Short mmCIF file of C-alpha atoms in Angstrom, two decimals:
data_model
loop_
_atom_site.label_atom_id
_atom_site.label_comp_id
_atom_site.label_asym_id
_atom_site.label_seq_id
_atom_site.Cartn_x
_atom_site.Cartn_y
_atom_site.Cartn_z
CA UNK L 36 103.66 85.59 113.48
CA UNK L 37 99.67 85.77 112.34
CA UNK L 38 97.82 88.49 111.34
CA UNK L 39 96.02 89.01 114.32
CA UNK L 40 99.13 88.97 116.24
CA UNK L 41 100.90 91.82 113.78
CA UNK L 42 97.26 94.02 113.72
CA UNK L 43 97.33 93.64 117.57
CA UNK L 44 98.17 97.44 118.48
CA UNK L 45 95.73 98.72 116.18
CA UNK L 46 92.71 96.33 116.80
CA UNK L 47 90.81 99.03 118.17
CA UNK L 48 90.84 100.86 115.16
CA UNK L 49 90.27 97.52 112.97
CA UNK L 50 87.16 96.67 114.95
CA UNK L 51 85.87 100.95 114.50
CA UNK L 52 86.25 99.53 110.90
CA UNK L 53 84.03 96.71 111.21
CA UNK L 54 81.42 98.63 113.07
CA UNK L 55 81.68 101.29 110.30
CA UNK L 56 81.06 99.30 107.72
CA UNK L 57 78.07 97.10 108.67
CA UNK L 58 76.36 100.55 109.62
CA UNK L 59 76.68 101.96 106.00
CA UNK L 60 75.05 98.99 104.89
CA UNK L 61 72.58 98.82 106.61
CA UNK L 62 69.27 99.44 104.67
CA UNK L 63 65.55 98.75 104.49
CA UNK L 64 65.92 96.82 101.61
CA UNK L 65 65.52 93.28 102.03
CA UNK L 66 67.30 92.27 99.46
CA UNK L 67 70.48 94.05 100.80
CA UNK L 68 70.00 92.48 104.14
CA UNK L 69 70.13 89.69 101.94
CA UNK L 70 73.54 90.09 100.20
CA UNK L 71 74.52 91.27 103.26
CA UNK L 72 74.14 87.88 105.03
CA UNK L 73 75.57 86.11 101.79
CA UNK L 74 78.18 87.78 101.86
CA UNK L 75 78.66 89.84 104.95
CA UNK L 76 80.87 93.00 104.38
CA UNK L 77 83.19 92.97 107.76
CA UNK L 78 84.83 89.63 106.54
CA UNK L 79 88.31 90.06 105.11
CA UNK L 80 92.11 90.51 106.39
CA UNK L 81 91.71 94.11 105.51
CA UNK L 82 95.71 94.06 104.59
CA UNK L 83 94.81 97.91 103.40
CA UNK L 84 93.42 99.44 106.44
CA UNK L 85 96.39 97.67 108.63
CA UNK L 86 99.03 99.64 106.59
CA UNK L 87 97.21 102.69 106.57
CA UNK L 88 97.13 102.12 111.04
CA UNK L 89 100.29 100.82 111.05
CA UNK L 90 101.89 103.89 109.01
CA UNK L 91 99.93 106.85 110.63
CA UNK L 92 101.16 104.91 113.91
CA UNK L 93 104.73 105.16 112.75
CA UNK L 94 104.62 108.92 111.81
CA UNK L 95 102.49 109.69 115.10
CA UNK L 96 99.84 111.15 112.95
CA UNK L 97 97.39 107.96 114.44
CA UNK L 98 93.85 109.17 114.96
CA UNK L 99 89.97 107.72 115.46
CA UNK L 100 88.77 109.09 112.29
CA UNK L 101 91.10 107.42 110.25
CA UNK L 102 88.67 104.37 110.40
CA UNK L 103 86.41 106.15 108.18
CA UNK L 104 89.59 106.52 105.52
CA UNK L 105 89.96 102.36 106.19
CA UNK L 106 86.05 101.80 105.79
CA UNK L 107 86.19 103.50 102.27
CA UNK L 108 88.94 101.70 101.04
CA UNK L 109 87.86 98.39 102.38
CA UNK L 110 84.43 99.03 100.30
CA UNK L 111 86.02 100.14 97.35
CA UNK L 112 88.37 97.06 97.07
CA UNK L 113 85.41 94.89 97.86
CA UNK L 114 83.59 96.48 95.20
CA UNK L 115 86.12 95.53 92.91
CA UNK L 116 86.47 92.61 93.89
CA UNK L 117 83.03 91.57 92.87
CA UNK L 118 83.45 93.42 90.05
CA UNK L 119 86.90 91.46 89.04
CA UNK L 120 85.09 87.83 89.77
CA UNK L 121 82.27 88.28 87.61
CA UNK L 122 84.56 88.93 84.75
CA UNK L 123 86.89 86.45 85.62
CA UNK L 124 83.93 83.87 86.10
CA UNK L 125 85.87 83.21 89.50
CA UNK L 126 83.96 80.45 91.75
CA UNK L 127 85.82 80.79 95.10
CA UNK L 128 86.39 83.29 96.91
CA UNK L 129 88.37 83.47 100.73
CA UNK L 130 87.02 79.62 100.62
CA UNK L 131 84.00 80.33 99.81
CA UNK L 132 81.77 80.61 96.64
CA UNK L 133 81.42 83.61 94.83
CA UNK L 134 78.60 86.42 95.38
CA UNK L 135 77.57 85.84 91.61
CA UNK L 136 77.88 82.34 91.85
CA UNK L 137 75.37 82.49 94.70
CA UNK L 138 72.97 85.59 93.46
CA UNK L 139 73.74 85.84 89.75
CA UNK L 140 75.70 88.37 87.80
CA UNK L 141 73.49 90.86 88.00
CA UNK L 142 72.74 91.28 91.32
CA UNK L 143 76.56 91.11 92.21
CA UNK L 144 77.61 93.80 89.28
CA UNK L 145 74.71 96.28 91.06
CA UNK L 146 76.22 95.93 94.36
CA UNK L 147 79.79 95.83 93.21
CA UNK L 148 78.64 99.49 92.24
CA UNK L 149 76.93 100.22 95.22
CA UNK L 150 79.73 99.58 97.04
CA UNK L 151 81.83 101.71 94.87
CA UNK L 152 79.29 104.60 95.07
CA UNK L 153 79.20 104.52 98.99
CA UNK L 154 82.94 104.15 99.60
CA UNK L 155 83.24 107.64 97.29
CA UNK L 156 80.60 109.11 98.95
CA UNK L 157 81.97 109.22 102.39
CA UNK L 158 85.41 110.34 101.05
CA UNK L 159 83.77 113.15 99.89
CA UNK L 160 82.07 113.58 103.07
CA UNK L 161 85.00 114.12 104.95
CA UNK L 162 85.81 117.41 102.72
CA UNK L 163 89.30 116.33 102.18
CA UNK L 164 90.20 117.27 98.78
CA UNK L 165 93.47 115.26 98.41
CA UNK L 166 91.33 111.43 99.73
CA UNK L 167 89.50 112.22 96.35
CA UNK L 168 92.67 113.00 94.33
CA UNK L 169 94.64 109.77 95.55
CA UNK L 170 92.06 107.54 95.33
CA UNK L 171 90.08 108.18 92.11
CA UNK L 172 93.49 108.24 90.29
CA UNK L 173 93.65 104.60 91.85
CA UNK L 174 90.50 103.66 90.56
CA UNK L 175 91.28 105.10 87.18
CA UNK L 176 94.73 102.61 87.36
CA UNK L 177 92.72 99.56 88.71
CA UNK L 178 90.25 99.62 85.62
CA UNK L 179 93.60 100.44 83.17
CA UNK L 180 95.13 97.39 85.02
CA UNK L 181 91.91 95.05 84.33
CA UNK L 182 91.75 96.14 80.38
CA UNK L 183 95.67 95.45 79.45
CA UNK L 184 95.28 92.23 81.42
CA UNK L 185 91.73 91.27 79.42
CA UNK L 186 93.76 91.74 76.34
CA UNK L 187 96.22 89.35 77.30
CA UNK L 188 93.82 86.47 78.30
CA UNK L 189 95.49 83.16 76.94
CA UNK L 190 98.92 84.68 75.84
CA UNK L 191 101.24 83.18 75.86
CA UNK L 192 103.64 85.64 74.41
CA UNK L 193 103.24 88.19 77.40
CA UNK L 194 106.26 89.19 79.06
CA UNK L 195 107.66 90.35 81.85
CA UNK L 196 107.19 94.17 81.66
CA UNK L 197 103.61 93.44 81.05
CA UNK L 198 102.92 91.34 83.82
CA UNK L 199 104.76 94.05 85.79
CA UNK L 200 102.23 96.94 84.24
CA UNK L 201 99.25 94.86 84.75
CA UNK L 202 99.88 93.74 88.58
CA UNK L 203 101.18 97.73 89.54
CA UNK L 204 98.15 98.97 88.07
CA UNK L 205 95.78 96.70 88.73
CA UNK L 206 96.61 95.55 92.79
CA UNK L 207 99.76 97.85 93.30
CA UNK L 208 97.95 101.40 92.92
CA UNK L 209 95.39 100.75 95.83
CA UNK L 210 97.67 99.57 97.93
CA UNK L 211 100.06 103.34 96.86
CA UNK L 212 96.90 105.05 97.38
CA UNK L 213 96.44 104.22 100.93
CA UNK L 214 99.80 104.42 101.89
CA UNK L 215 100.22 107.89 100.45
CA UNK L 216 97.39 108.55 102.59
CA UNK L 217 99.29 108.09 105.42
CA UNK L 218 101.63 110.53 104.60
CA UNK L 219 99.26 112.95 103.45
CA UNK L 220 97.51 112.98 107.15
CA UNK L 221 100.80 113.73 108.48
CA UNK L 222 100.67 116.73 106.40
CA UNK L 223 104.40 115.04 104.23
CA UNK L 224 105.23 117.56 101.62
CA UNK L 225 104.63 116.06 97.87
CA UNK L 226 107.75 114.77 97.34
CA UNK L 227 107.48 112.97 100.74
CA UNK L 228 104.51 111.63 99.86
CA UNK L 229 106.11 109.96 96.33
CA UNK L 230 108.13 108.07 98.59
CA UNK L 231 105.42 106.67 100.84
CA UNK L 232 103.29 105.86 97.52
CA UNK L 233 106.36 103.86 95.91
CA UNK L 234 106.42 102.06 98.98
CA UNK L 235 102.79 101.05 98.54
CA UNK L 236 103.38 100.15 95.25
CA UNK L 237 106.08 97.69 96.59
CA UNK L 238 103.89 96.14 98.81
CA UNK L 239 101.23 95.83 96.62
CA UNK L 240 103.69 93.43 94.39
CA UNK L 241 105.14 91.46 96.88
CA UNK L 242 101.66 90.90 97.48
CA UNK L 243 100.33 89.94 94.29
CA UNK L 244 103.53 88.15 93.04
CA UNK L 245 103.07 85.83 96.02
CA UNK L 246 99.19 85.19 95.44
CA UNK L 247 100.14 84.42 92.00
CA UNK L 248 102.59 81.64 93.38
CA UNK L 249 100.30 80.66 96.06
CA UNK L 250 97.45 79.79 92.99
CA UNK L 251 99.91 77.37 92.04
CA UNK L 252 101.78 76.56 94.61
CA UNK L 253 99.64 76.24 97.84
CA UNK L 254 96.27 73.92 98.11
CA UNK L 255 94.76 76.06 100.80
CA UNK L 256 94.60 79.38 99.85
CA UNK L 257 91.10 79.80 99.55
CA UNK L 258 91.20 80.27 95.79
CA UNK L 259 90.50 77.31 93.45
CA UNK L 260 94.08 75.94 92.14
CA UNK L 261 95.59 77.14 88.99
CA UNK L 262 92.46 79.62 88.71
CA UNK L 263 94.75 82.14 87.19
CA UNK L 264 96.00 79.32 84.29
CA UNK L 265 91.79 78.54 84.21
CA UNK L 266 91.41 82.04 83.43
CA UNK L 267 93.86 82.45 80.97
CA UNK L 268 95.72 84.43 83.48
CA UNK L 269 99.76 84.19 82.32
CA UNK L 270 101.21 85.00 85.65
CA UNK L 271 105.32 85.47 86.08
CA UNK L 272 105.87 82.33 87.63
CA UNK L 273 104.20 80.85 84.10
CA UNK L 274 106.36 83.45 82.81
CA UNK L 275 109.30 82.25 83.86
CA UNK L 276 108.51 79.10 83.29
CA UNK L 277 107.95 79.49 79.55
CA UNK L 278 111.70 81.11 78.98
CA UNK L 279 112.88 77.53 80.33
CA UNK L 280 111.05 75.09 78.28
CA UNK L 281 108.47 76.75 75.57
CA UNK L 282 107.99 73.83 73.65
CA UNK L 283 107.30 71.45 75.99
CA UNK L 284 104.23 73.62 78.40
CA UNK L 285 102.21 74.97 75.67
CA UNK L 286 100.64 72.25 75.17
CA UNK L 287 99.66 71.73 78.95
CA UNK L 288 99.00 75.39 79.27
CA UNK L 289 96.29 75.44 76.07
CA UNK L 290 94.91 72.48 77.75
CA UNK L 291 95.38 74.33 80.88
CA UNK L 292 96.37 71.57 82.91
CA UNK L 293 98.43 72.90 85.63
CA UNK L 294 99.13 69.57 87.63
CA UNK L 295 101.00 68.53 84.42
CA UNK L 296 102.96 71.31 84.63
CA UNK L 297 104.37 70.99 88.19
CA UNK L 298 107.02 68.76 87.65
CA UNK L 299 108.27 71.88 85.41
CA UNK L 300 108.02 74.19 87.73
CA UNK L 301 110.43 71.55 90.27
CA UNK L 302 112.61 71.30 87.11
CA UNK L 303 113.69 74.42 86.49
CA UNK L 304 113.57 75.95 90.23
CA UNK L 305 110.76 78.61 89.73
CA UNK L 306 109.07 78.71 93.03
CA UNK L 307 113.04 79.98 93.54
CA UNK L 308 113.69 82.16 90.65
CA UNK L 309 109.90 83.97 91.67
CA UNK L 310 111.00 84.33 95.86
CA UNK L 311 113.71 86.14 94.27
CA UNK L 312 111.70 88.87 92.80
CA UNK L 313 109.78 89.15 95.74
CA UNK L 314 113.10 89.49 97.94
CA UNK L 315 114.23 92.46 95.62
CA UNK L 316 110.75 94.74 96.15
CA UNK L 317 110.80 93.42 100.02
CA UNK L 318 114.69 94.78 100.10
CA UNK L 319 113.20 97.96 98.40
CA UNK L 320 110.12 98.15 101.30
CA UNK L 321 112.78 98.00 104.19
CA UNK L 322 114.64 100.82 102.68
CA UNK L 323 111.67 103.00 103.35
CA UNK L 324 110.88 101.42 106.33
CA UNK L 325 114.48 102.27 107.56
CA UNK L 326 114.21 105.90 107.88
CA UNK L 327 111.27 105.19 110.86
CA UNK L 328 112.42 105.08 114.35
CA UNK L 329 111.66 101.87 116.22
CA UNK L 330 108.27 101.79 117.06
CA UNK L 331 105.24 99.04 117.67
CA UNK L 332 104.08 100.23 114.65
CA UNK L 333 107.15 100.18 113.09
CA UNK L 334 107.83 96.40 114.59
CA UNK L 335 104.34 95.17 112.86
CA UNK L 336 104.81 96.31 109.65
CA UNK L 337 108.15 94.75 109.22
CA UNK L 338 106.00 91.53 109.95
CA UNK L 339 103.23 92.25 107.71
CA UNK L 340 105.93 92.67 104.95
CA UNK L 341 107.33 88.96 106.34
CA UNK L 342 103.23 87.57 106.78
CA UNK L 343 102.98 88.83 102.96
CA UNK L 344 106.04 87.63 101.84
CA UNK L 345 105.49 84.26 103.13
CA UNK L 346 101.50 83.62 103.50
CA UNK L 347 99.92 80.38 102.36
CA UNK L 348 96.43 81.60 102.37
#
């Protein structure tokens, strides 16, 4: 099933999104028009505002003004987005080149922040004390995330807890923060709410683990291949890879010339050994997802959890 198929009973609220979003940037600034039609804000899967429909839909706690909720967090992970492929010197993006790449660091820093500023701005707006609580302690993991893995840039020592600590913090906590959300509109008690967060944080690693496989793994997924390895970016399935055969990769990883390395990767059966990590956090998702009576709701998130799982782009 596609995206647009599993978003289907919440498209309404997808496209309030959209139309959200392109009015907060709207501005008398040409030069925002400008980025604008660079890089216009609307495009995206918007993965994050799906599970935050798709879960209020499942506890009946569904409403209109959630799209405001979805607006903010698509900004915000925009925002670091930009913010993430100026430091990473990143040239694609979704297929396409970079914001910096096409209007300079600067510019693309300056609206990262922009973004950032507006997205917090109309949280606060909605005088909701706890969309402040859950989502600047997300912010404050994201930027932890981004540090430890700047500090491990080209090592080739970094192991498995790491990886673990960077991805949680750095994709993971967003993904927690929106899906506590969900709870918390339902008015879930705390402890509730914990479980609806680790379930986020789930999600948000079957999600990165497969990106990182799809860098090196899949030729269309809108990223330039073996970015990560460009970047210095050890990433498990390089992980797992180096417990195999040490000796023989670091060469091709200093050089980092990830072609050479594929035969590897066929050789010891990582694309394997890394589905298998995925399976055990997608086992962990369902659990949650168990206690939910069948629902449409219910129905697309289970694929969302298979369209993540599985995705080539």
């Amino acid at each position: 099933m596609n995206l647009k198929e599993i978003q289907r009973p919440i498209e309404h609220l997808l496209n309030e999104t959209d139309r959200l979003l392109k009015e907060r940037v709207k501005s008398n600034i040409p030069l925002i028009n400008t980025i604008n039609e660079v890089a216009p804000i609307s495009k995206g899967k918007k993965i994050r505002s799906t599970l935050l429909f798709l879960l209020a839909g499942m506890n009946d706690s569904l409403a209109p003004w959630l799209a405001e909720i979805a607006a903010s967090i698509e900004m915000f992970h925009l925002s670091s987005l930009i913010h993430d492929d100026v430091v990473d010197n990143s040239e694609l993006r979704r297929g396409e080149q970079t914001l910096h790449n096409n209007l300079g660091n600067n510019l693309s820093v300056m609206w990262g922040d922009f973004l950032f500023i507006s997205a917090f701005n109309a949280l606060n707006n909605m005088n909701k004390k706890y969309l402040m609580d859950i989502t600047l302690d997300a912010a404050r993991l994201m930027v932890e995330g981004q540090i430890i893995e700047l500090g491990n840039v080209n090592n080739f020592t970094v192991d498995h807890d790491t990886y673990y600590d960077i991805i949680t913090k750095k994709t993971s906590s967003l993904f927690a923060a929106v899906t506590q959300i969900a709870g918390a509109v339902n008015d879930e008690s705390l402890e509730v709410q914990k479980k609806y967060y680790q379930f986020g944080l789930d999600f948000g690693i079957i999600f990165q683990v497969s990106d990182d496989m799809l860098d090196i793994f899949s030729e269309i997924s809108g990223k330039d291949r073996f970015s990560d390895l460009k970047e210095g970016k050890i990433t498990l399935p390089y992980i797992l890879l180096l417990k195999e055969c040490k000796k023989d990769i670091i060469p091709y990883l200093s050089e980092k010339d990830g072609e050479k390395l594929l035969d590897f990767f066929e050789e010891y059966n990582i694309k394997e050994t890394t589905m298998k990590e995925i399976v055990e956090y997608h086992n962990r998702a369902l659990d949650f997802l168990n206690d939910f009576p069948d629902s449409i709701y219910k129905e697309s998130i289970l694929n969302l959890l298979e369209f993540v799982k599985y995705r080539d782009y």
